[in-house]
XYZ file of C-alpha atoms in Angstrom:
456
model
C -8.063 -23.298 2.770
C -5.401 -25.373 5.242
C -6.490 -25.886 8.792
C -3.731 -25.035 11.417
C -4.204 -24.051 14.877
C -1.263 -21.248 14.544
C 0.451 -19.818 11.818
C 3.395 -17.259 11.897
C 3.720 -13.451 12.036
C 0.768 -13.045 13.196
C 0.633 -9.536 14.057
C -3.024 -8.459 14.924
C -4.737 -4.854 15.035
C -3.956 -4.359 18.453
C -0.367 -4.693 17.678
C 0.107 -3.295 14.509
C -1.580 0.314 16.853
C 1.314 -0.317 19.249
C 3.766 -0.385 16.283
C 2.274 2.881 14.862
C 2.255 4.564 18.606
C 6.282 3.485 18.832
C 6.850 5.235 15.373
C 5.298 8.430 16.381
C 1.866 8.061 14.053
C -0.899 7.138 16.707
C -1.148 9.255 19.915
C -3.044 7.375 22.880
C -5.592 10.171 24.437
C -7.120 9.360 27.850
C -9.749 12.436 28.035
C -13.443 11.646 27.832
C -15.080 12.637 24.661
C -18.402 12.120 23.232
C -18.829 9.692 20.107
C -19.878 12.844 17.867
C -16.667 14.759 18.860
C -13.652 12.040 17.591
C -14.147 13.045 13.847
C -13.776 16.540 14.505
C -10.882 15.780 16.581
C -8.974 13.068 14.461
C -9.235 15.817 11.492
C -7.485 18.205 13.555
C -4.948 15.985 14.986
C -1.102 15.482 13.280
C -1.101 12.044 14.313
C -3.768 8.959 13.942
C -5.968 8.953 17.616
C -6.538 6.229 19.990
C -9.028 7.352 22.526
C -9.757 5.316 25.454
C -12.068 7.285 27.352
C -16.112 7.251 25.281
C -18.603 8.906 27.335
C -21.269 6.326 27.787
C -18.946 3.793 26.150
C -16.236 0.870 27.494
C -15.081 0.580 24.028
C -11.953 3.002 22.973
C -12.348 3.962 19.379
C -9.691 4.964 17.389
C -9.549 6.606 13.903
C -6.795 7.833 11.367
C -4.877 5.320 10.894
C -4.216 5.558 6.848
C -4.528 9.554 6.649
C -1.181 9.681 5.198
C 1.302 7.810 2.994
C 3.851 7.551 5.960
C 0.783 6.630 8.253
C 0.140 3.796 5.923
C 3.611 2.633 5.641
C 3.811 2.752 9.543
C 0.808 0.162 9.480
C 1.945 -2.206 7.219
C 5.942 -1.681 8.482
C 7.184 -1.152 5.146
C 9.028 1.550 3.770
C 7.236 4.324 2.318
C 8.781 3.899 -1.319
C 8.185 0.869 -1.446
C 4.155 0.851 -0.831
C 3.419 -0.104 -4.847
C 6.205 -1.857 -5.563
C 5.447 -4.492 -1.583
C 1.199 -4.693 -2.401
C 1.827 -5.739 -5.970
C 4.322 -8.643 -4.861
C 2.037 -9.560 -2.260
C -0.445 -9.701 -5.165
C 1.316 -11.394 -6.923
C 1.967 -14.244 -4.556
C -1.033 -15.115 -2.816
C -0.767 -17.395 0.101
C -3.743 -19.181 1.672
C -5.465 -18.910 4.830
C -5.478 -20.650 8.049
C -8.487 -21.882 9.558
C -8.295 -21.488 13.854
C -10.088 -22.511 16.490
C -9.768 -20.170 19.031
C -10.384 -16.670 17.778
C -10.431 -13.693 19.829
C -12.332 -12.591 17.856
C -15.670 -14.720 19.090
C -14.329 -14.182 23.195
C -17.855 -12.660 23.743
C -21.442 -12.540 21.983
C -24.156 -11.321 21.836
C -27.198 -13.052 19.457
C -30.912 -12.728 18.752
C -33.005 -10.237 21.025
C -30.196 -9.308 22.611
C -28.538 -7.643 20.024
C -28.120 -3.546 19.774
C -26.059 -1.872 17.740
C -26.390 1.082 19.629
C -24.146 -0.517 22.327
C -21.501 -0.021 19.805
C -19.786 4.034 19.798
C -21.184 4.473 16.572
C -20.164 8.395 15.737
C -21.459 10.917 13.727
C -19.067 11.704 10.982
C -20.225 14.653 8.748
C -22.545 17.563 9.179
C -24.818 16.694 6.652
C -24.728 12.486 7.322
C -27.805 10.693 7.015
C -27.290 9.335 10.812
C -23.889 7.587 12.477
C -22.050 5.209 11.077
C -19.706 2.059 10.942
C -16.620 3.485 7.969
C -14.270 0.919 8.515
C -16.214 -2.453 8.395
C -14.775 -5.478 6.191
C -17.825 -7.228 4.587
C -17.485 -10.992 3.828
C -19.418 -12.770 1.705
C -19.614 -15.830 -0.199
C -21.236 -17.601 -3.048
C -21.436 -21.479 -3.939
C -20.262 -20.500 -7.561
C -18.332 -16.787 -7.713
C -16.204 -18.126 -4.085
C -15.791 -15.964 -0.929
C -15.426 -12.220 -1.616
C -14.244 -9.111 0.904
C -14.634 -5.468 0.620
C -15.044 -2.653 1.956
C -18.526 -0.785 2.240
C -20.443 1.616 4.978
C -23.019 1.110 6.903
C -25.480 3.333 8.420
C -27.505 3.115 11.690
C -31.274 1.961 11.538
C -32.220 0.198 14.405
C -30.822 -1.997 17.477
C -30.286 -4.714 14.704
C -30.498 -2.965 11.378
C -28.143 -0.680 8.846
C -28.610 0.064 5.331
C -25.138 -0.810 3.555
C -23.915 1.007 0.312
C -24.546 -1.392 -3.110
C -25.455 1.466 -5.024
C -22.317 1.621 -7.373
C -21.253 -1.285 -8.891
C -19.248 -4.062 -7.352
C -18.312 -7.538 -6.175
C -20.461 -7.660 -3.406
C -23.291 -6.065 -5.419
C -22.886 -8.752 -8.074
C -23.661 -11.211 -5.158
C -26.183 -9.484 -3.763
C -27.936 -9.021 -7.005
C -27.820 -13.280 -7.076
C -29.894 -13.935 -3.768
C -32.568 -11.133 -4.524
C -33.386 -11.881 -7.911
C -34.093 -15.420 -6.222
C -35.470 -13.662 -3.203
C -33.554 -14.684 -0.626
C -31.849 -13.064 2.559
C -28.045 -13.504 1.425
C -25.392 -14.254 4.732
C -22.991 -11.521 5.292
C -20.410 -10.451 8.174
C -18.481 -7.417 8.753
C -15.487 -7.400 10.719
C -14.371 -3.956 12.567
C -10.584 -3.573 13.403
C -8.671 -6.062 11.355
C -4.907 -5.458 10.468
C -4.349 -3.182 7.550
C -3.076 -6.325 5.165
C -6.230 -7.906 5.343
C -8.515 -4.185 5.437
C -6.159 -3.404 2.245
C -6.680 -6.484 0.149
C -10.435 -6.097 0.914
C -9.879 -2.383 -0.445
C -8.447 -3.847 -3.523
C -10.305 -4.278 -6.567
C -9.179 -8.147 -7.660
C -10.838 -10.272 -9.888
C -13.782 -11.977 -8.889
C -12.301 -15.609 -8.373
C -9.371 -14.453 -6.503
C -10.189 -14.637 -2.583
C -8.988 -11.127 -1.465
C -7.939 -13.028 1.909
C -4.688 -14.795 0.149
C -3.672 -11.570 -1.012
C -3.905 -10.594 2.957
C -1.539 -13.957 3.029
C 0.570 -12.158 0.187
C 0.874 -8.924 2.073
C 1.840 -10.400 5.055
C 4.221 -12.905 3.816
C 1.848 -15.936 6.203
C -1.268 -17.259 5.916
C -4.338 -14.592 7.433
C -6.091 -16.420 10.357
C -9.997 -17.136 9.715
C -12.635 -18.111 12.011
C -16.020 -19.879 10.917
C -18.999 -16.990 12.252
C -20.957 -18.614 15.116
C -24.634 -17.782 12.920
C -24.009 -17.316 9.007
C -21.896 -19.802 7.271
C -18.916 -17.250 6.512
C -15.230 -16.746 7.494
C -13.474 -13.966 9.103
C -10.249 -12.545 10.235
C -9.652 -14.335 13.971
C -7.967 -11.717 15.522
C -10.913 -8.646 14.607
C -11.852 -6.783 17.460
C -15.806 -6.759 16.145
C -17.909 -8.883 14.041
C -21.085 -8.579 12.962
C -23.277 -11.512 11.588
C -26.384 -11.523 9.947
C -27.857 -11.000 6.802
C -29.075 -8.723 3.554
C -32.379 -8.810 3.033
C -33.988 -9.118 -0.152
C -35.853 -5.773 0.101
C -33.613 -4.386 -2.719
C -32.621 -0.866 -3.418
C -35.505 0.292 -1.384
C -33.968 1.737 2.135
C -32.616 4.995 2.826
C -29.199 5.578 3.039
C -27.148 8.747 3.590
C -26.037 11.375 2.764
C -22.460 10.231 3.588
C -19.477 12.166 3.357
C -17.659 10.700 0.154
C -13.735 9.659 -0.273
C -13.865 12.439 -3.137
C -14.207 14.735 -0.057
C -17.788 15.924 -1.342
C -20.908 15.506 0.707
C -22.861 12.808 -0.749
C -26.602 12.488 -1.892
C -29.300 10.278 0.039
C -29.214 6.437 -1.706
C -31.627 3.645 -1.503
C -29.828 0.502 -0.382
C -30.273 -2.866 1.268
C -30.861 -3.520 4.744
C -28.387 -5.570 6.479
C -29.910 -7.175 9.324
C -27.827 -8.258 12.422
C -28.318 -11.670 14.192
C -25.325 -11.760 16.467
C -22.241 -9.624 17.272
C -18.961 -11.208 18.607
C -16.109 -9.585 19.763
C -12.981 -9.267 21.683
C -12.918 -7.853 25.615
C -12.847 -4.626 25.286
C -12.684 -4.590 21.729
C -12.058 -1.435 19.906
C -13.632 0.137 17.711
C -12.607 1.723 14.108
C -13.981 4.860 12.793
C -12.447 5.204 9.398
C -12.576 9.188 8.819
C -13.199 10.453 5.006
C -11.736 11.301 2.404
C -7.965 10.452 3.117
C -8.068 7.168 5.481
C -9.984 5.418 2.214
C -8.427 7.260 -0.403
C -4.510 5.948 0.879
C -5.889 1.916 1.631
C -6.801 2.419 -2.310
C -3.570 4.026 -3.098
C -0.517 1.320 -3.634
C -3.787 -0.888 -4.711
C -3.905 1.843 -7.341
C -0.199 1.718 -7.937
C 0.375 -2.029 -8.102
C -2.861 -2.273 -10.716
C -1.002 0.452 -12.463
C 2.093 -1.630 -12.526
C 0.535 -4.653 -13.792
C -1.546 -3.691 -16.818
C 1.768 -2.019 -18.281
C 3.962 -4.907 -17.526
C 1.212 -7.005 -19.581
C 1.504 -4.792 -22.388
C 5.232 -4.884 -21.798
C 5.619 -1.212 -21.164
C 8.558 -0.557 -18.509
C 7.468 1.670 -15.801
C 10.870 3.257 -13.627
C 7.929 5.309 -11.040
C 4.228 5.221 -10.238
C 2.181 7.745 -8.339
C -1.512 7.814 -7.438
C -1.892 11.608 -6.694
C -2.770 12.955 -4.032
C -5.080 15.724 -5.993
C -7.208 12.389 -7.591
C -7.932 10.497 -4.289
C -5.097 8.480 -4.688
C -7.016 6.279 -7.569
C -8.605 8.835 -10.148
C -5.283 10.545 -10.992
C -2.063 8.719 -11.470
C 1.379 9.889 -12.718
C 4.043 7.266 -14.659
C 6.823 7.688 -15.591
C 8.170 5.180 -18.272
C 11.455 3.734 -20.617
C 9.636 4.819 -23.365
C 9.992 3.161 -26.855
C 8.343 4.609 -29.989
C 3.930 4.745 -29.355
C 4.522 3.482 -26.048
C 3.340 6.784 -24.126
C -0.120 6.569 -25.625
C -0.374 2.777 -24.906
C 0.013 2.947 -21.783
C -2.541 6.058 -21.233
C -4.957 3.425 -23.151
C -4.111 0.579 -20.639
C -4.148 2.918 -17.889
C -7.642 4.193 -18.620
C -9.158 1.140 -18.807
C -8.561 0.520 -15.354
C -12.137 0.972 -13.394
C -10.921 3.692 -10.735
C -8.530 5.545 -12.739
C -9.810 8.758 -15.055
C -6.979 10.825 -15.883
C -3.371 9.625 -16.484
C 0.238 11.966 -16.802
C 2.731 9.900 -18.746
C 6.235 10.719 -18.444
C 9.920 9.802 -19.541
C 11.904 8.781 -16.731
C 14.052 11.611 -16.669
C 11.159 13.654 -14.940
C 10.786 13.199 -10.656
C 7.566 12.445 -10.816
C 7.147 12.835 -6.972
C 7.742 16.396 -7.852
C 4.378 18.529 -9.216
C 6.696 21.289 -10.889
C 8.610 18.445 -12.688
C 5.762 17.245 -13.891
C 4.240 20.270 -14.738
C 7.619 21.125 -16.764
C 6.953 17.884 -18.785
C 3.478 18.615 -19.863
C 4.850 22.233 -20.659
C 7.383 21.313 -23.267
C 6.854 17.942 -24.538
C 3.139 17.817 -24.952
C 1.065 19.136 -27.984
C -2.460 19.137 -27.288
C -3.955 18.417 -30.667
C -1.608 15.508 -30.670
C -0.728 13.923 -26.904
C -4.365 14.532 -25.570
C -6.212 10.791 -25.332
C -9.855 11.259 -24.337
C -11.873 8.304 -24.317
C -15.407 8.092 -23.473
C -18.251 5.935 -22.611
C -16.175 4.133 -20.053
C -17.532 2.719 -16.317
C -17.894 5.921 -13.935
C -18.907 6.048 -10.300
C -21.563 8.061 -8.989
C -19.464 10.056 -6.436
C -18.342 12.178 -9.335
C -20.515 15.160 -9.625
C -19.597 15.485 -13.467
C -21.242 12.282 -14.468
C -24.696 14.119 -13.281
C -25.556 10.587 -11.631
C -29.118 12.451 -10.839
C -29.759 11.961 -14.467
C -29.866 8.305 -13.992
C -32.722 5.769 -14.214
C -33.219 3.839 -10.210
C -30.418 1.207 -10.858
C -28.786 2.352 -13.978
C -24.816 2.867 -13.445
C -23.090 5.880 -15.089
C -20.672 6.281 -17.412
C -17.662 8.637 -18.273
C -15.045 10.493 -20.554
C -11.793 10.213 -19.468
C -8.099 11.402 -20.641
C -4.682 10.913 -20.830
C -1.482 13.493 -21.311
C 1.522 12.111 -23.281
C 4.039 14.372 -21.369
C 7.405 11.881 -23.114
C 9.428 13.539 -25.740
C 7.385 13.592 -28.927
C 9.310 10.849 -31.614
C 11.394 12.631 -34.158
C 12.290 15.534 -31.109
C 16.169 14.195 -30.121
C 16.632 13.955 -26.532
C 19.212 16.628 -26.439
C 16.627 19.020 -27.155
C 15.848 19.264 -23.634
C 18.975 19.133 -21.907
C 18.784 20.691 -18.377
C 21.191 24.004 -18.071
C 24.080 22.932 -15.930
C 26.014 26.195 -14.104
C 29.314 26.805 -15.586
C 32.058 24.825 -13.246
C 29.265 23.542 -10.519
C 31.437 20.375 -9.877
C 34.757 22.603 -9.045
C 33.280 24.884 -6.443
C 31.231 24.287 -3.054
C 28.419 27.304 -1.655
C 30.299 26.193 2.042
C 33.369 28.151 0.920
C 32.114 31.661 0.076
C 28.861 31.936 2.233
């Protein structure tokens, strides 16, 4: 990591909001509302919320930022084509981080006795939620042999200084975790609320665990991400969040309570037993505000040009050339993809093998790149007339699931013991030996000497 007191385009949370306000996808609102009201609000609303009147609160809290692809594109300011094609360069070029001084992030604190979560406008998400809580936190942690690691992870309320955070699935951050407690220690950690969408994206992302998802902020932002050392735990975050947390898991295990939560599949959740993370000091900006990621869709799109751009790089290594890639709407952005390819002879089912062996993804489409694969009836057309079932079905099985999924019956499982699942693949290219002329589109008889404008 390079220490330098500035670095350039450093566009922060509050001004990547004004960016999104400008382009019509965040709507300021200036009546009061109570803490339990914004998620039933921000679901309703056609644009991401900012609202700057809490009742009981001097923190605004905003919330649906990445509900849609275009709402997403408006964060980062790229085109919305180009979301796959932008994360997996920024992947691809990594670029390290800045260490600063002055973050404005740490203009205020709070530490010890003094802190209470409950000062923060913690809201009550879903019906059926195990109590309020923090969505849209960035946890940081590090380890003296695996390197620093961020992701993404809830957090529910306790106590003034206490949440229960989700490690029930597996993970990087698990994997950590699962270090200190077998030694039976208290392992640091800090989550950061309101950081930019490049760095709350590459923490989304699943990367290897020696890659520091911070340089592949740097990557997506084309400059180095700011970091500040935390004032209690010896960790790093993003300098220009609007809240961090410090503090640290303690090695009571999977023993807490947590939940229900409502899940990114868009399914109400079961009640977990987690680890508690306890709080030792919160720093923040003046007037900081605060992030309420809203279920399913605001986690489902951060995951979804991840999705894309891990797509694009498994079938590059196995030299497969993919023209379009879509994580579907219909499979959280993640468990569903469509691709279409240049196909050469077997290469349809090789990449619905490489596809499937990514963790998220369970069911792949494979087309030719003929087919708009932006368009479901295209697609659709595809599997119609170029697939045979006893022949272009892959199912594999036995592969890494994910408790959210319902069909894995993860109430089957052992405390601790991580489920596994079947998943599948549709060859949807033209079977070989089938010439391509076989499925020529129908053309109307002189379409290229007449124009609809002169009869109707």
């Amino acid at each position: 990591m390079n220490a330098s007191p500035t670095c350039t385009n450093a566009e922060d949370f509050r001004s990547m909001l004004a960016r999104m306000e400008r382009e019509g996808q965040l709507r300021t609102v200036n009546k009061q509302i109570k803490p339990q009201h914004v998620a039933a609000v921000i679901n309703k609303a056609p644009q991401a919320l900012l609202f700057n009147q809490v009742e009981d609160y001097d923190i605004p809290i905003v919330g649906g930022l990445y509900w849609t692809r275009s709402r997403v594109a408006s964060a980062l300011g790229w085109p919305e084509s180009e979301l796959g094609g932008r994360f997996a360069l920024g992947v691809a070029r990594p670029v390290p981080a800045v260490l600063v001084d002055d973050a404005p992030c740490q203009e205020n604190m709070v530490q010890g006795d003094d802190v209470d979560l409950s000062a923060l406008p913690i809201p009550f998400l879903h019906q059926k939620d195990g109590g309020p809580y923090i969505s849209g936190g960035v946890a940081f942690a590090d380890d003296p042999e695996l390197g620093p690691n961020a992701g993404c992870y809830r957090l529910m309320y306790r106590t003034r200084n206490e949440m229960t955070i989700d490690l029930f699935t597996a993970s990087d951050l698990r994997r950590y975790y699962t270090r200190y407690y077998e030694r039976g220690e208290s392992m640091p950690l800090a989550v950061a609320i309101g950081v930019h969408a490049f760095e709350h994206m590459a923490a989304a992302y699943k990367a290897p665990t020696d890659v520091d998802e911070m340089e592949i902020a740097g990557g997506l932002r084309g400059a180095p991400t700011r970091l500040a050392r935390c004032k209690t735990v010896p960790l790093r975050v993003p300098a220009d969040a609007e809240i961090v947390l410090e503090g640290e898991l303690l090695p009571n295990g999977w023993t807490a309570d947590e939940g229900p939560f409502g899940e990114f599949a868009g399914m109400q959740g079961d009640l977990k037993h987690n680890p508690i993370f306890r709080v030792s000091a919160i720093t923040y900006r003046s007037r900081p505000i605060f992030y309420s990621l809203q279920m399913p869709w605001e986690n489902d799109w951060l995951n979804g040009p991840a999705t894309e751009a891990a797509c694009a790089r498994i079938l590059s290594l196995i030299g497969v050339q993919a023209t379009a890639i879509r994580a579907t709407e219909g499979g959280c952005c993640g468990w569903s993809v469509v691709v279409a390819i240049k196909k050469r002879a077997g290469e349809g089912k090789n990449a619905i093998s490489a596809l499937l062996s990514l963790p998220v993804v369970k069911q792949v489409i494979v087309t030719d790149d003929d087919i708009d694969i932006g368009n479901p009836d295209e697609v659709e057309w595809a599997v119609t007339f170029r697939c045979q079932a006893d022949k272009d079905v892959v199912v594999l099985s036995g592969l890494k699931g994910k408790h959210v999924d319902p069909s894995v019956r993860p109430w089957d499982l052992k405390p601790g013991e991580l489920p596994t699942t079947a998943k599948f693949g549709i060859d949807a290219t033209i079977p070989e030996g089938i010439p391509a002329f076989r499925y020529e589109r129908i053309v109307p008889a002189f379409a290229d000497s007449v124009a609809p404008r002169d009869y109707l």
